[in-house]
PDB file of C-alpha atoms in Angstrom:
ATOM      1  CA  MET A  26      32.144 -61.980  87.285  1.00 76.00           C
ATOM      2  CA  GLU A  27      33.560 -66.079  87.202  1.00 80.00           C
ATOM      3  CA  ILE A  28      29.566 -66.883  87.586  1.00 87.00           C
ATOM      4  CA  ILE A  29      28.380 -65.061  84.801  1.00 88.00           C
ATOM      5  CA  LEU A  30      31.169 -66.560  83.001  1.00 88.00           C
ATOM      6  CA  SER A  31      30.683 -70.102  83.928  1.00 89.00           C
ATOM      7  CA  ILE A  32      26.863 -69.574  82.731  1.00 91.00           C
ATOM      8  CA  VAL A  33      28.059 -68.395  79.509  1.00 90.00           C
ATOM      9  CA  LEU A  34      30.896 -70.874  79.123  1.00 91.00           C
ATOM     10  CA  ILE A  35      28.085 -73.647  79.870  1.00 92.00           C
ATOM     11  CA  PHE A  36      25.816 -72.110  77.475  1.00 90.00           C
ATOM     12  CA  MET A  37      28.675 -72.337  75.064  1.00 91.00           C
ATOM     13  CA  ILE A  38      29.413 -75.818  75.168  1.00 91.00           C
ATOM     14  CA  ILE A  39      25.617 -76.756  75.290  1.00 91.00           C
ATOM     15  CA  GLY A  40      25.635 -74.959  71.644  1.00 90.00           C
ATOM     16  CA  ALA A  41      28.653 -76.745  70.771  1.00 90.00           C
ATOM     17  CA  LEU A  42      27.277 -80.150  71.837  1.00 88.00           C
ATOM     18  CA  PHE A  43      23.800 -79.329  69.815  1.00 87.00           C
ATOM     19  CA  ALA A  44      25.910 -78.579  66.280  1.00 86.00           C
ATOM     20  CA  LEU A  45      27.483 -82.031  66.582  1.00 84.00           C
ATOM     21  CA  HIS A  46      24.369 -83.548  67.132  1.00 80.00           C
ATOM     22  CA  ALA A  47      21.950 -81.639  64.924  1.00 78.00           C
ATOM     23  CA  ARG A  48      20.089 -83.519  62.096  1.00 77.00           C
ATOM     24  CA  ASP A  49      19.585 -80.332  59.998  1.00 80.00           C
ATOM     25  CA  LEU A  50      22.761 -78.171  58.781  1.00 83.00           C
ATOM     26  CA  LEU A  51      21.227 -74.440  59.549  1.00 85.00           C
ATOM     27  CA  SER A  52      20.415 -75.753  63.000  1.00 85.00           C
ATOM     28  CA  ALA A  53      23.918 -76.621  63.399  1.00 86.00           C
ATOM     29  CA  LEU A  54      25.518 -73.448  62.261  1.00 88.00           C
ATOM     30  CA  ILE A  55      23.518 -71.456  64.553  1.00 88.00           C
ATOM     31  CA  SER A  56      24.552 -73.181  67.318  1.00 89.00           C
ATOM     32  CA  CYS A  57      28.087 -73.226  66.263  1.00 88.00           C
ATOM     33  CA  GLY A  58      27.036 -69.213  66.184  1.00 89.00           C
ATOM     34  CA  ILE A  59      26.353 -69.442  70.238  1.00 90.00           C
ATOM     35  CA  VAL A  60      30.038 -70.868  70.401  1.00 91.00           C
ATOM     36  CA  GLY A  61      31.263 -67.772  68.657  1.00 90.00           C
ATOM     37  CA  TYR A  62      28.404 -64.884  70.463  1.00 91.00           C
ATOM     38  CA  GLY A  63      29.216 -66.640  73.909  1.00 91.00           C
ATOM     39  CA  LEU A  64      33.025 -65.865  73.207  1.00 91.00           C
ATOM     40  CA  VAL A  65      32.278 -62.299  72.650  1.00 92.00           C
ATOM     41  CA  ILE A  66      30.024 -62.017  75.964  1.00 91.00           C
ATOM     42  CA  CYS A  67      33.329 -63.991  77.785  1.00 90.00           C
ATOM     43  CA  PHE A  68      36.077 -61.387  76.124  1.00 90.00           C
ATOM     44  CA  LEU A  69      34.276 -58.263  77.002  1.00 90.00           C
ATOM     45  CA  LEU A  70      33.768 -59.690  80.708  1.00 88.00           C
ATOM     46  CA  LEU A  71      37.978 -60.152  81.024  1.00 86.00           C
ATOM     47  CA  LYS A  72      37.988 -56.938  79.615  1.00 84.00           C
ATOM     48  CA  ALA A  73      39.220 -57.176  76.403  1.00 85.00           C
ATOM     49  CA  PRO A  74      37.671 -54.774  73.863  1.00 86.00           C
ATOM     50  CA  ASP A  75      39.866 -55.232  71.323  1.00 86.00           C
ATOM     51  CA  LEU A  76      39.169 -58.854  70.825  1.00 87.00           C
ATOM     52  CA  ALA A  77      35.633 -58.429  71.151  1.00 90.00           C
ATOM     53  CA  ILE A  78      35.472 -56.071  68.544  1.00 88.00           C
ATOM     54  CA  VAL A  79      37.444 -58.407  66.313  1.00 87.00           C
ATOM     55  CA  GLN A  80      35.459 -61.592  67.190  1.00 90.00           C
ATOM     56  CA  ILE A  81      31.713 -60.141  66.822  1.00 90.00           C
ATOM     57  CA  VAL A  82      33.249 -58.967  63.136  1.00 88.00           C
ATOM     58  CA  VAL A  83      34.821 -62.034  62.282  1.00 88.00           C
ATOM     59  CA  GLU A  84      32.045 -64.562  64.053  1.00 90.00           C
ATOM     60  CA  THR A  85      29.669 -62.848  62.018  1.00 89.00           C
ATOM     61  CA  ILE A  86      31.396 -62.812  58.193  1.00 87.00           C
ATOM     62  CA  THR A  87      32.192 -66.257  58.587  1.00 87.00           C
ATOM     63  CA  LEU A  88      28.180 -67.062  59.658  1.00 89.00           C
ATOM     64  CA  ILE A  89      26.921 -65.385  56.785  1.00 85.00           C
ATOM     65  CA  ILE A  90      29.644 -67.128  54.288  1.00 83.00           C
ATOM     66  CA  MET A  91      28.787 -70.181  55.867  1.00 85.00           C
ATOM     67  CA  ILE A  92      24.937 -70.117  55.787  1.00 85.00           C
ATOM     68  CA  ALA A  93      25.191 -68.740  52.450  1.00 80.00           C
ATOM     69  CA  VAL A  94      26.972 -72.176  51.733  1.00 79.00           C
ATOM     70  CA  VAL A  95      24.791 -74.268  53.459  1.00 82.00           C
ATOM     71  CA  LEU A  96      21.178 -72.232  51.876  1.00 79.00           C
ATOM     72  CA  ASP A  97      22.783 -73.974  48.486  1.00 74.00           C
ATOM     73  CA  SER A  98      23.872 -77.313  49.389  1.00 72.00           C
ATOM     74  CA  THR A  99      21.632 -80.702  50.906  1.00 69.00           C
ATOM     75  CA  ARG A 100      20.550 -79.403  53.937  1.00 66.00           C
ATOM     76  CA  HIS A 101      19.650 -82.805  56.005  1.00 66.00           C
ATOM     77  CA  GLU A 102      21.768 -85.504  56.744  1.00 62.00           C
ATOM     78  CA  LEU A 103      21.833 -88.341  54.396  1.00 60.00           C
ATOM     79  CA  LYS A 104      21.030 -91.702  55.222  1.00 62.00           C
ATOM     80  CA  LYS A 105      23.254 -93.620  57.065  1.00 60.00           C
ATOM     81  CA  THR A 106      25.505 -96.307  55.301  1.00 61.00           C
ATOM     82  CA  ALA A 107      25.592-100.106  56.703  1.00 62.00           C
ATOM     83  CA  ILE A 108      29.335 -99.735  57.734  1.00 64.00           C
ATOM     84  CA  GLU A 109      28.338 -96.717  60.088  1.00 66.00           C
ATOM     85  CA  ARG A 110      25.396 -98.755  61.233  1.00 65.00           C
ATOM     86  CA  LYS A 111      27.560-102.045  62.083  1.00 65.00           C
ATOM     87  CA  TRP A 112      30.046 -99.535  63.980  1.00 67.00           C
ATOM     88  CA  LYS A 113      27.312 -97.810  65.938  1.00 67.00           C
ATOM     89  CA  SER A 114      25.634-101.145  67.453  1.00 66.00           C
ATOM     90  CA  LEU A 115      29.648-102.002  68.343  1.00 63.00           C
ATOM     91  CA  ILE A 116      29.807 -99.130  70.544  1.00 64.00           C
ATOM     92  CA  ASN A 117      26.022 -99.169  71.712  1.00 67.00           C
ATOM     93  CA  SER A 118      27.418-102.879  73.460  1.00 68.00           C
ATOM     94  CA  LYS A 119      30.327-100.789  75.136  1.00 72.00           C
ATOM     95  CA  ALA A 120      28.347 -97.925  76.342  1.00 76.00           C
ATOM     96  CA  LEU A 121      29.051 -98.710  80.282  1.00 81.00           C
ATOM     97  CA  VAL A 122      32.918 -98.973  79.067  1.00 85.00           C
ATOM     98  CA  ASN A 123      33.232 -96.123  77.649  1.00 83.00           C
ATOM     99  CA  VAL A 124      31.018 -94.083  80.497  1.00 86.00           C
ATOM    100  CA  LEU A 125      33.091 -95.339  82.940  1.00 90.00           C
ATOM    101  CA  ILE A 126      36.608 -94.384  81.060  1.00 92.00           C
ATOM    102  CA  THR A 127      35.517 -91.138  80.305  1.00 91.00           C
ATOM    103  CA  VAL A 128      33.934 -90.376  83.883  1.00 94.00           C
ATOM    104  CA  ILE A 129      37.376 -91.585  85.440  1.00 95.00           C
ATOM    105  CA  ILE A 130      39.572 -89.284  83.261  1.00 96.00           C
ATOM    106  CA  GLY A 131      37.620 -86.600  84.015  1.00 94.00           C
ATOM    107  CA  ILE A 132      38.109 -87.061  88.024  1.00 95.00           C
ATOM    108  CA  VAL A 133      41.640 -86.892  87.171  1.00 95.00           C
ATOM    109  CA  LEU A 134      41.933 -84.064  84.985  1.00 94.00           C
ATOM    110  CA  LEU A 135      39.152 -82.222  87.498  1.00 92.00           C
ATOM    111  CA  TYR A 136      41.703 -83.093  90.169  1.00 92.00           C
ATOM    112  CA  SER A 137      45.338 -82.379  88.711  1.00 90.00           C
ATOM    113  CA  PHE A 138      43.498 -78.965  87.424  1.00 87.00           C
ATOM    114  CA  ARG A 139      42.533 -78.493  91.099  1.00 87.00           C
ATOM    115  CA  LEU A 140      46.256 -79.250  92.556  1.00 85.00           C
ATOM    116  CA  ALA A 141      47.643 -76.798  89.266  1.00 81.00           C
ATOM    117  CA  ILE A 142      45.331 -74.046  90.587  1.00 78.00           C
ATOM    118  CA  THR A 143      45.911 -74.036  93.978  1.00 78.00           C
ATOM    119  CA  HIS A 144      49.498 -73.051  93.639  1.00 73.00           C
ATOM    120  CA  LEU A 145      48.112 -69.861  91.096  1.00 72.00           C
ATOM    121  CA  ASN A 146      47.496 -66.327  91.803  1.00 69.00           C
ATOM    122  CA  PRO A 147      43.669 -65.011  91.290  1.00 67.00           C
ATOM    123  CA  PHE A 148      43.451 -63.992  87.856  1.00 63.00           C
ATOM    124  CA  GLY A 149      44.851 -60.622  86.871  1.00 61.00           C
ATOM    125  CA  GLU A 150      46.799 -60.335  90.092  1.00 67.00           C
ATOM    126  CA  HIS A 151      50.536 -60.501  90.322  1.00 64.00           C
ATOM    127  CA  THR A 152      51.466 -59.355  86.386  1.00 62.00           C
ATOM    128  CA  LEU A 153      55.052 -60.628  85.135  1.00 69.00           C
ATOM    129  CA  ARG A 154      58.100 -58.963  85.207  1.00 71.00           C
ATOM    130  CA  MET A 155      57.865 -58.552  81.068  1.00 73.00           C
ATOM    131  CA  SER A 156      54.282 -57.293  81.142  1.00 74.00           C
ATOM    132  CA  GLU A 157      55.059 -54.746  83.606  1.00 76.00           C
ATOM    133  CA  ALA A 158      57.630 -53.481  80.979  1.00 76.00           C
ATOM    134  CA  TYR A 159      54.464 -53.267  78.579  1.00 77.00           C
ATOM    135  CA  LEU A 160      52.340 -51.986  81.060  1.00 78.00           C
ATOM    136  CA  TYR A 161      54.164 -48.781  82.393  1.00 79.00           C
ATOM    137  CA  GLY A 162      56.519 -47.906  79.629  1.00 75.00           C
ATOM    138  CA  GLY A 163      54.421 -48.990  76.478  1.00 72.00           C
ATOM    139  CA  ALA A 164      52.832 -45.752  76.264  1.00 73.00           C
ATOM    140  CA  ASP A 165      55.620 -43.315  76.416  1.00 74.00           C
ATOM    141  CA  LYS A 166      57.840 -45.478  74.216  1.00 74.00           C
ATOM    142  CA  THR A 167      55.206 -46.122  71.037  1.00 73.00           C
ATOM    143  CA  GLY A 168      53.197 -42.529  71.921  1.00 73.00           C
ATOM    144  CA  SER A 169      49.989 -44.738  71.195  1.00 75.00           C
ATOM    145  CA  ALA A 170      47.181 -44.299  73.615  1.00 77.00           C
ATOM    146  CA  ASN A 171      45.548 -47.809  72.537  1.00 79.00           C
ATOM    147  CA  LEU A 172      48.148 -50.196  74.092  1.00 80.00           C
ATOM    148  CA  VAL A 173      47.274 -52.695  72.627  1.00 81.00           C
ATOM    149  CA  THR A 174      47.595 -51.426  68.814  1.00 81.00           C
ATOM    150  CA  GLY A 175      51.051 -49.833  70.327  1.00 79.00           C
ATOM    151  CA  ILE A 176      52.260 -53.457  71.255  1.00 81.00           C
ATOM    152  CA  LEU A 177      51.161 -55.029  67.939  1.00 81.00           C
ATOM    153  CA  PHE A 178      52.307 -52.627  65.798  1.00 79.00           C
ATOM    154  CA  ASP A 179      55.371 -51.857  67.357  1.00 77.00           C
ATOM    155  CA  PHE A 180      56.881 -54.642  69.961  1.00 78.00           C
ATOM    156  CA  ARG A 181      55.431 -57.240  68.041  1.00 80.00           C
ATOM    157  CA  GLY A 182      55.739 -55.811  64.505  1.00 78.00           C
ATOM    158  CA  TYR A 183      56.871 -59.009  62.847  1.00 82.00           C
ATOM    159  CA  ASP A 184      53.548 -61.309  64.548  1.00 85.00           C
ATOM    160  CA  THR A 185      51.402 -58.688  63.144  1.00 83.00           C
ATOM    161  CA  PHE A 186      52.983 -59.241  59.510  1.00 83.00           C
ATOM    162  CA  GLY A 187      52.997 -62.509  59.783  1.00 86.00           C
ATOM    163  CA  GLU A 188      48.885 -62.265  60.514  1.00 84.00           C
ATOM    164  CA  ALA A 189      48.827 -60.071  57.658  1.00 84.00           C
ATOM    165  CA  THR A 190      50.691 -62.974  55.204  1.00 87.00           C
ATOM    166  CA  ILE A 191      48.653 -65.583  56.603  1.00 88.00           C
ATOM    167  CA  LEU A 192      45.672 -63.921  55.395  1.00 86.00           C
ATOM    168  CA  PHE A 193      47.333 -62.835  51.905  1.00 86.00           C
ATOM    169  CA  THR A 194      48.317 -66.802  51.418  1.00 88.00           C
ATOM    170  CA  ALA A 195      44.563 -67.864  52.599  1.00 88.00           C
ATOM    171  CA  ALA A 196      43.218 -66.000  49.989  1.00 85.00           C
ATOM    172  CA  ILE A 197      45.641 -66.783  46.958  1.00 86.00           C
ATOM    173  CA  GLY A 198      44.924 -70.468  48.394  1.00 88.00           C
ATOM    174  CA  VAL A 199      40.800 -69.881  47.767  1.00 86.00           C
ATOM    175  CA  LEU A 200      41.485 -68.832  44.638  1.00 83.00           C
ATOM    176  CA  THR A 201      44.095 -71.789  43.272  1.00 84.00           C
ATOM    177  CA  VAL A 202      41.406 -74.170  44.931  1.00 84.00           C
ATOM    178  CA  LEU A 203      38.249 -72.602  43.545  1.00 81.00           C
ATOM    179  CA  ARG A 204      39.796 -72.199  40.106  1.00 76.00           C
ATOM    180  CA  ILE A 205      38.090 -74.299  36.981  1.00 69.00           C
ATOM    181  CA  LYS A 206      40.033 -72.632  33.949  1.00 66.00           C
ATOM    182  CA  GLY A 207      43.698 -73.708  34.197  1.00 57.00           C
ATOM    183  CA  ARG A 208      46.112 -71.266  33.659  1.00 53.00           C
ATOM    184  CA  LYS A 209      47.742 -71.554  30.242  1.00 47.00           C
TER     185      LYS A 209
ATOM    186  CA  MET B  30      23.157 -65.996  42.466  1.00 66.00           C
ATOM    187  CA  LYS B  31      19.727 -64.415  42.587  1.00 70.00           C
ATOM    188  CA  GLY B  32      19.364 -60.960  44.700  1.00 71.00           C
ATOM    189  CA  MET B  33      16.711 -59.892  47.172  1.00 76.00           C
ATOM    190  CA  SER B  34      13.698 -58.062  47.211  1.00 82.00           C
ATOM    191  CA  SER B  35      13.822 -54.343  46.202  1.00 85.00           C
ATOM    192  CA  ILE B  36      13.000 -53.296  49.981  1.00 89.00           C
ATOM    193  CA  VAL B  37      16.137 -55.101  51.362  1.00 86.00           C
ATOM    194  CA  LYS B  38      18.165 -53.240  48.201  1.00 86.00           C
ATOM    195  CA  LYS B  39      16.965 -49.899  49.526  1.00 89.00           C
ATOM    196  CA  THR B  40      18.095 -50.541  53.014  1.00 89.00           C
ATOM    197  CA  THR B  41      21.713 -52.056  51.576  1.00 89.00           C
ATOM    198  CA  GLN B  42      21.935 -48.928  49.767  1.00 88.00           C
ATOM    199  CA  LEU B  43      21.027 -46.768  52.343  1.00 90.00           C
ATOM    200  CA  LEU B  44      23.065 -48.571  55.615  1.00 90.00           C
ATOM    201  CA  SER B  45      26.226 -49.893  53.042  1.00 90.00           C
ATOM    202  CA  GLY B  46      27.962 -45.985  53.166  1.00 90.00           C
ATOM    203  CA  MET B  47      27.608 -45.802  56.727  1.00 92.00           C
ATOM    204  CA  ILE B  48      28.842 -49.429  58.139  1.00 91.00           C
ATOM    205  CA  PHE B  49      31.680 -48.210  55.790  1.00 91.00           C
ATOM    206  CA  LEU B  50      32.231 -44.952  56.775  1.00 93.00           C
ATOM    207  CA  TYR B  51      32.615 -46.803  60.469  1.00 91.00           C
ATOM    208  CA  GLY B  52      35.029 -48.899  59.285  1.00 89.00           C
ATOM    209  CA  ILE B  53      37.384 -46.043  57.946  1.00 90.00           C
ATOM    210  CA  TYR B  54      36.312 -44.779  61.759  1.00 90.00           C
ATOM    211  CA  ILE B  55      37.930 -47.722  63.432  1.00 88.00           C
ATOM    212  CA  ILE B  56      40.751 -47.849  61.192  1.00 88.00           C
ATOM    213  CA  THR B  57      42.350 -44.343  61.595  1.00 87.00           C
ATOM    214  CA  HIS B  58      41.066 -44.509  65.508  1.00 86.00           C
ATOM    215  CA  GLY B  59      43.013 -47.900  66.015  1.00 81.00           C
ATOM    216  CA  HIS B  60      45.739 -46.322  68.175  1.00 81.00           C
ATOM    217  CA  LEU B  61      43.547 -44.378  70.123  1.00 83.00           C
ATOM    218  CA  THR B  62      40.239 -46.423  70.729  1.00 83.00           C
ATOM    219  CA  PRO B  63      39.682 -50.153  70.539  1.00 83.00           C
ATOM    220  CA  GLY B  64      40.162 -51.457  67.116  1.00 80.00           C
ATOM    221  CA  GLY B  65      42.413 -51.424  64.687  1.00 80.00           C
ATOM    222  CA  GLY B  66      43.204 -52.497  61.303  1.00 81.00           C
ATOM    223  CA  PHE B  67      42.040 -56.323  61.476  1.00 86.00           C
ATOM    224  CA  ALA B  68      38.909 -54.964  63.277  1.00 87.00           C
ATOM    225  CA  GLY B  69      38.104 -51.979  60.970  1.00 89.00           C
ATOM    226  CA  GLY B  70      39.227 -53.706  57.446  1.00 88.00           C
ATOM    227  CA  THR B  71      36.887 -56.775  58.563  1.00 89.00           C
ATOM    228  CA  ILE B  72      33.759 -54.127  58.689  1.00 90.00           C
ATOM    229  CA  ILE B  73      34.802 -52.776  55.355  1.00 90.00           C
ATOM    230  CA  ALA B  74      34.368 -56.028  53.976  1.00 89.00           C
ATOM    231  CA  ALA B  75      31.042 -56.724  55.602  1.00 89.00           C
ATOM    232  CA  SER B  76      30.045 -53.147  53.865  1.00 90.00           C
ATOM    233  CA  LEU B  77      30.842 -54.629  50.693  1.00 86.00           C
ATOM    234  CA  ILE B  78      29.720 -58.246  51.079  1.00 86.00           C
ATOM    235  CA  ILE B  79      26.255 -57.452  52.207  1.00 86.00           C
ATOM    236  CA  LEU B  80      25.986 -55.619  48.737  1.00 85.00           C
ATOM    237  CA  VAL B  81      27.051 -58.407  46.494  1.00 84.00           C
ATOM    238  CA  LEU B  82      24.255 -60.729  48.693  1.00 83.00           C
ATOM    239  CA  ALA B  83      21.570 -58.377  48.341  1.00 84.00           C
ATOM    240  CA  PHE B  84      21.891 -57.123  44.669  1.00 81.00           C
ATOM    241  CA  GLY B  85      22.737 -60.410  43.500  1.00 78.00           C
ATOM    242  CA  SER B  86      25.775 -61.114  41.341  1.00 71.00           C
ATOM    243  CA  ASP B  87      23.983 -60.978  38.290  1.00 66.00           C
ATOM    244  CA  GLU B  88      23.912 -57.275  38.102  1.00 56.00           C
ATOM    245  CA  LEU B  89      27.102 -56.505  39.177  1.00 60.00           C
ATOM    246  CA  THR B  90      30.294 -57.876  37.116  1.00 66.00           C
ATOM    247  CA  MET B  91      31.913 -60.203  39.509  1.00 68.00           C
ATOM    248  CA  VAL B  92      35.257 -61.061  37.582  1.00 69.00           C
ATOM    249  CA  LYS B  93      36.252 -57.738  37.083  1.00 69.00           C
ATOM    250  CA  ARG B  94      35.951 -56.710  41.335  1.00 72.00           C
ATOM    251  CA  LYS B  95      37.822 -59.986  41.856  1.00 73.00           C
ATOM    252  CA  GLU B  96      40.713 -58.965  40.211  1.00 75.00           C
ATOM    253  CA  GLY B  97      41.025 -54.941  41.158  1.00 78.00           C
ATOM    254  CA  SER B  98      40.788 -56.493  44.956  1.00 78.00           C
ATOM    255  CA  SER B  99      43.224 -59.133  44.644  1.00 80.00           C
ATOM    256  CA  VAL B 100      45.700 -56.330  42.979  1.00 82.00           C
ATOM    257  CA  THR B 101      44.635 -53.871  45.992  1.00 82.00           C
ATOM    258  CA  GLU B 102      45.555 -56.728  48.467  1.00 81.00           C
ATOM    259  CA  SER B 103      48.689 -57.628  46.996  1.00 82.00           C
ATOM    260  CA  LEU B 104      49.530 -53.845  46.865  1.00 85.00           C
ATOM    261  CA  ALA B 105      48.686 -53.298  50.259  1.00 81.00           C
ATOM    262  CA  ILE B 106      50.805 -55.807  51.876  1.00 82.00           C
ATOM    263  CA  LEU B 107      53.764 -55.032  49.954  1.00 84.00           C
ATOM    264  CA  ALA B 108      53.023 -51.618  50.748  1.00 84.00           C
ATOM    265  CA  PHE B 109      53.575 -52.657  54.712  1.00 81.00           C
ATOM    266  CA  LEU B 110      56.533 -54.584  53.826  1.00 81.00           C
ATOM    267  CA  LEU B 111      58.032 -51.622  52.266  1.00 82.00           C
ATOM    268  CA  PHE B 112      56.930 -49.248  55.577  1.00 79.00           C
ATOM    269  CA  ALA B 113      58.574 -51.749  57.554  1.00 76.00           C
ATOM    270  CA  SER B 114      62.153 -51.605  55.670  1.00 77.00           C
ATOM    271  CA  LEU B 115      61.840 -47.848  54.932  1.00 78.00           C
ATOM    272  CA  ALA B 116      62.990 -48.249  59.189  1.00 75.00           C
ATOM    273  CA  LEU B 117      66.290 -50.108  58.170  1.00 75.00           C
ATOM    274  CA  ILE B 118      67.138 -47.161  56.050  1.00 75.00           C
ATOM    275  CA  ILE B 119      65.782 -44.152  57.709  1.00 73.00           C
ATOM    276  CA  GLY B 120      67.216 -43.501  61.685  1.00 65.00           C
ATOM    277  CA  THR B 121      68.804 -46.891  62.995  1.00 67.00           C
ATOM    278  CA  ASN B 122      69.338 -49.869  61.517  1.00 66.00           C
ATOM    279  CA  ILE B 123      66.111 -51.471  62.550  1.00 68.00           C
ATOM    280  CA  PHE B 124      63.618 -53.893  60.883  1.00 68.00           C
ATOM    281  CA  PHE B 125      59.847 -52.470  62.354  1.00 67.00           C
ATOM    282  CA  HIS B 126      61.833 -49.336  64.570  1.00 70.00           C
ATOM    283  CA  ASN B 127      58.590 -46.150  64.672  1.00 70.00           C
ATOM    284  CA  TYR B 128      60.809 -43.878  62.448  1.00 70.00           C
ATOM    285  CA  LEU B 129      58.297 -40.974  62.752  1.00 70.00           C
ATOM    286  CA  PRO B 130      58.020 -38.815  65.247  1.00 70.00           C
ATOM    287  CA  GLU B 131      55.554 -39.747  68.246  1.00 72.00           C
ATOM    288  CA  GLY B 132      53.614 -36.237  68.647  1.00 72.00           C
ATOM    289  CA  ILE B 133      51.146 -35.876  71.908  1.00 73.00           C
ATOM    290  CA  ILE B 134      49.542 -38.829  73.519  1.00 74.00           C
ATOM    291  CA  GLY B 135      46.020 -38.537  72.330  1.00 71.00           C
ATOM    292  CA  ASN B 136      45.896 -37.225  69.201  1.00 72.00           C
ATOM    293  CA  LEU B 137      44.582 -38.493  66.216  1.00 72.00           C
ATOM    294  CA  ILE B 138      47.879 -37.841  64.124  1.00 74.00           C
ATOM    295  CA  SER B 139      50.265 -39.215  66.771  1.00 75.00           C
ATOM    296  CA  ALA B 140      52.135 -42.736  67.737  1.00 72.00           C
ATOM    297  CA  GLY B 141      54.831 -42.614  64.489  1.00 75.00           C
ATOM    298  CA  VAL B 142      53.998 -44.835  61.459  1.00 78.00           C
ATOM    299  CA  ILE B 143      51.441 -47.107  63.890  1.00 82.00           C
ATOM    300  CA  PRO B 144      48.120 -45.292  62.079  1.00 83.00           C
ATOM    301  CA  LEU B 145      49.985 -45.871  58.375  1.00 84.00           C
ATOM    302  CA  TYR B 146      50.108 -49.557  59.410  1.00 84.00           C
ATOM    303  CA  ASN B 147      46.497 -49.795  60.592  1.00 86.00           C
ATOM    304  CA  ILE B 148      45.336 -48.093  57.425  1.00 87.00           C
ATOM    305  CA  LEU B 149      47.503 -50.357  54.890  1.00 87.00           C
ATOM    306  CA  VAL B 150      46.245 -53.559  57.309  1.00 87.00           C
ATOM    307  CA  GLY B 151      42.851 -52.434  57.061  1.00 88.00           C
ATOM    308  CA  ILE B 152      42.749 -52.351  53.416  1.00 89.00           C
ATOM    309  CA  GLU B 153      44.523 -55.818  53.015  1.00 88.00           C
ATOM    310  CA  VAL B 154      42.226 -57.407  55.615  1.00 88.00           C
ATOM    311  CA  ALA B 155      39.235 -55.638  53.294  1.00 89.00           C
ATOM    312  CA  ALA B 156      40.800 -57.041  50.233  1.00 88.00           C
ATOM    313  CA  ALA B 157      41.633 -60.001  51.430  1.00 87.00           C
ATOM    314  CA  LEU B 158      38.078 -61.026  52.610  1.00 87.00           C
ATOM    315  CA  PHE B 159      36.342 -59.719  49.866  1.00 87.00           C
ATOM    316  CA  THR B 160      38.599 -61.871  47.328  1.00 86.00           C
ATOM    317  CA  ILE B 161      37.726 -65.134  49.312  1.00 86.00           C
ATOM    318  CA  ILE B 162      33.562 -64.548  49.257  1.00 84.00           C
ATOM    319  CA  LEU B 163      33.715 -63.186  45.346  1.00 83.00           C
ATOM    320  CA  ALA B 164      36.041 -66.550  44.613  1.00 82.00           C
ATOM    321  CA  PHE B 165      33.284 -68.549  45.602  1.00 81.00           C
ATOM    322  CA  ILE B 166      30.730 -66.882  44.412  1.00 81.00           C
ATOM    323  CA  ILE B 167      32.633 -66.865  41.265  1.00 80.00           C
ATOM    324  CA  TYR B 168      33.142 -70.640  41.455  1.00 80.00           C
ATOM    325  CA  LYS B 169      29.154 -71.307  42.235  1.00 77.00           C
ATOM    326  CA  GLU B 170      28.475 -69.248  39.081  1.00 76.00           C
ATOM    327  CA  GLU B 171      30.902 -70.870  36.940  1.00 76.00           C
ATOM    328  CA  ILE B 172      29.792 -74.685  37.862  1.00 75.00           C
ATOM    329  CA  SER B 173      25.964 -73.737  37.552  1.00 72.00           C
ATOM    330  CA  LYS B 174      26.417 -72.741  34.217  1.00 68.00           C
TER     331      LYS B 174
END
């Protein structure tokens, strides 16, 4: 499973990198979609169907909204200004230093991650004391067959209420920003 | 915004209701199967959004719909808060306490107030997402005038 997960993650990284360098906004958006749908496959492989359903639906809706916005705007990249060109030549002259710094930081990070991971248990084993209480007593205490919903709406009710409030605030913010005529 | 061809319109008419029903299923079975208020609400919003995208904003009056969905969203979150604070009056004085009887695990009507919370969050999410996309469309219409 870890091999499939790493392949999907590599695809997601390639998609994100392509989105940064794409000349066309539409192809950048579609390669952003690779990241979202790859995350869906990761959630399914890690046995989290609740998260996978939410992710696939939200990803689809955001992609639809963004494509509708992009199709109405200027799709292709505008010409670069003189300042940007100057910056680019400056960066190119220091390319060797940049690559060297990146490689050194990458090696240090990989080494420290390896040190941290060797002391941990394998993924999914050795649950914590708190999550054990949720896992084995959650269904009896909440009466909900789906443990995730039981935790979301019973043990963590405040959190869910906060999430709903965030959506409410986002809708109000969009309505306020996109208002042309002011209120009398 | 312009609408699409008549084939797209007919297919959307046929499919939109089924997607809406699927969203209701996901919401009401949130305490039994994977899913819940957030996922189901987003599916319901998607079923309304494809209608708007297929038919365009000429044939539908958007401003009235935006007012309606905005009011629905506010009412849903108010009802959510009301159900949560009702626990302060009924039973023990704990906010977000599950005060209804739990029933048998696995039945459709069980788990106390959790299905009610699911339904309210579903209405809130669907109305909020629909309000956001309607706000974008109305803004574009007003700018292009």
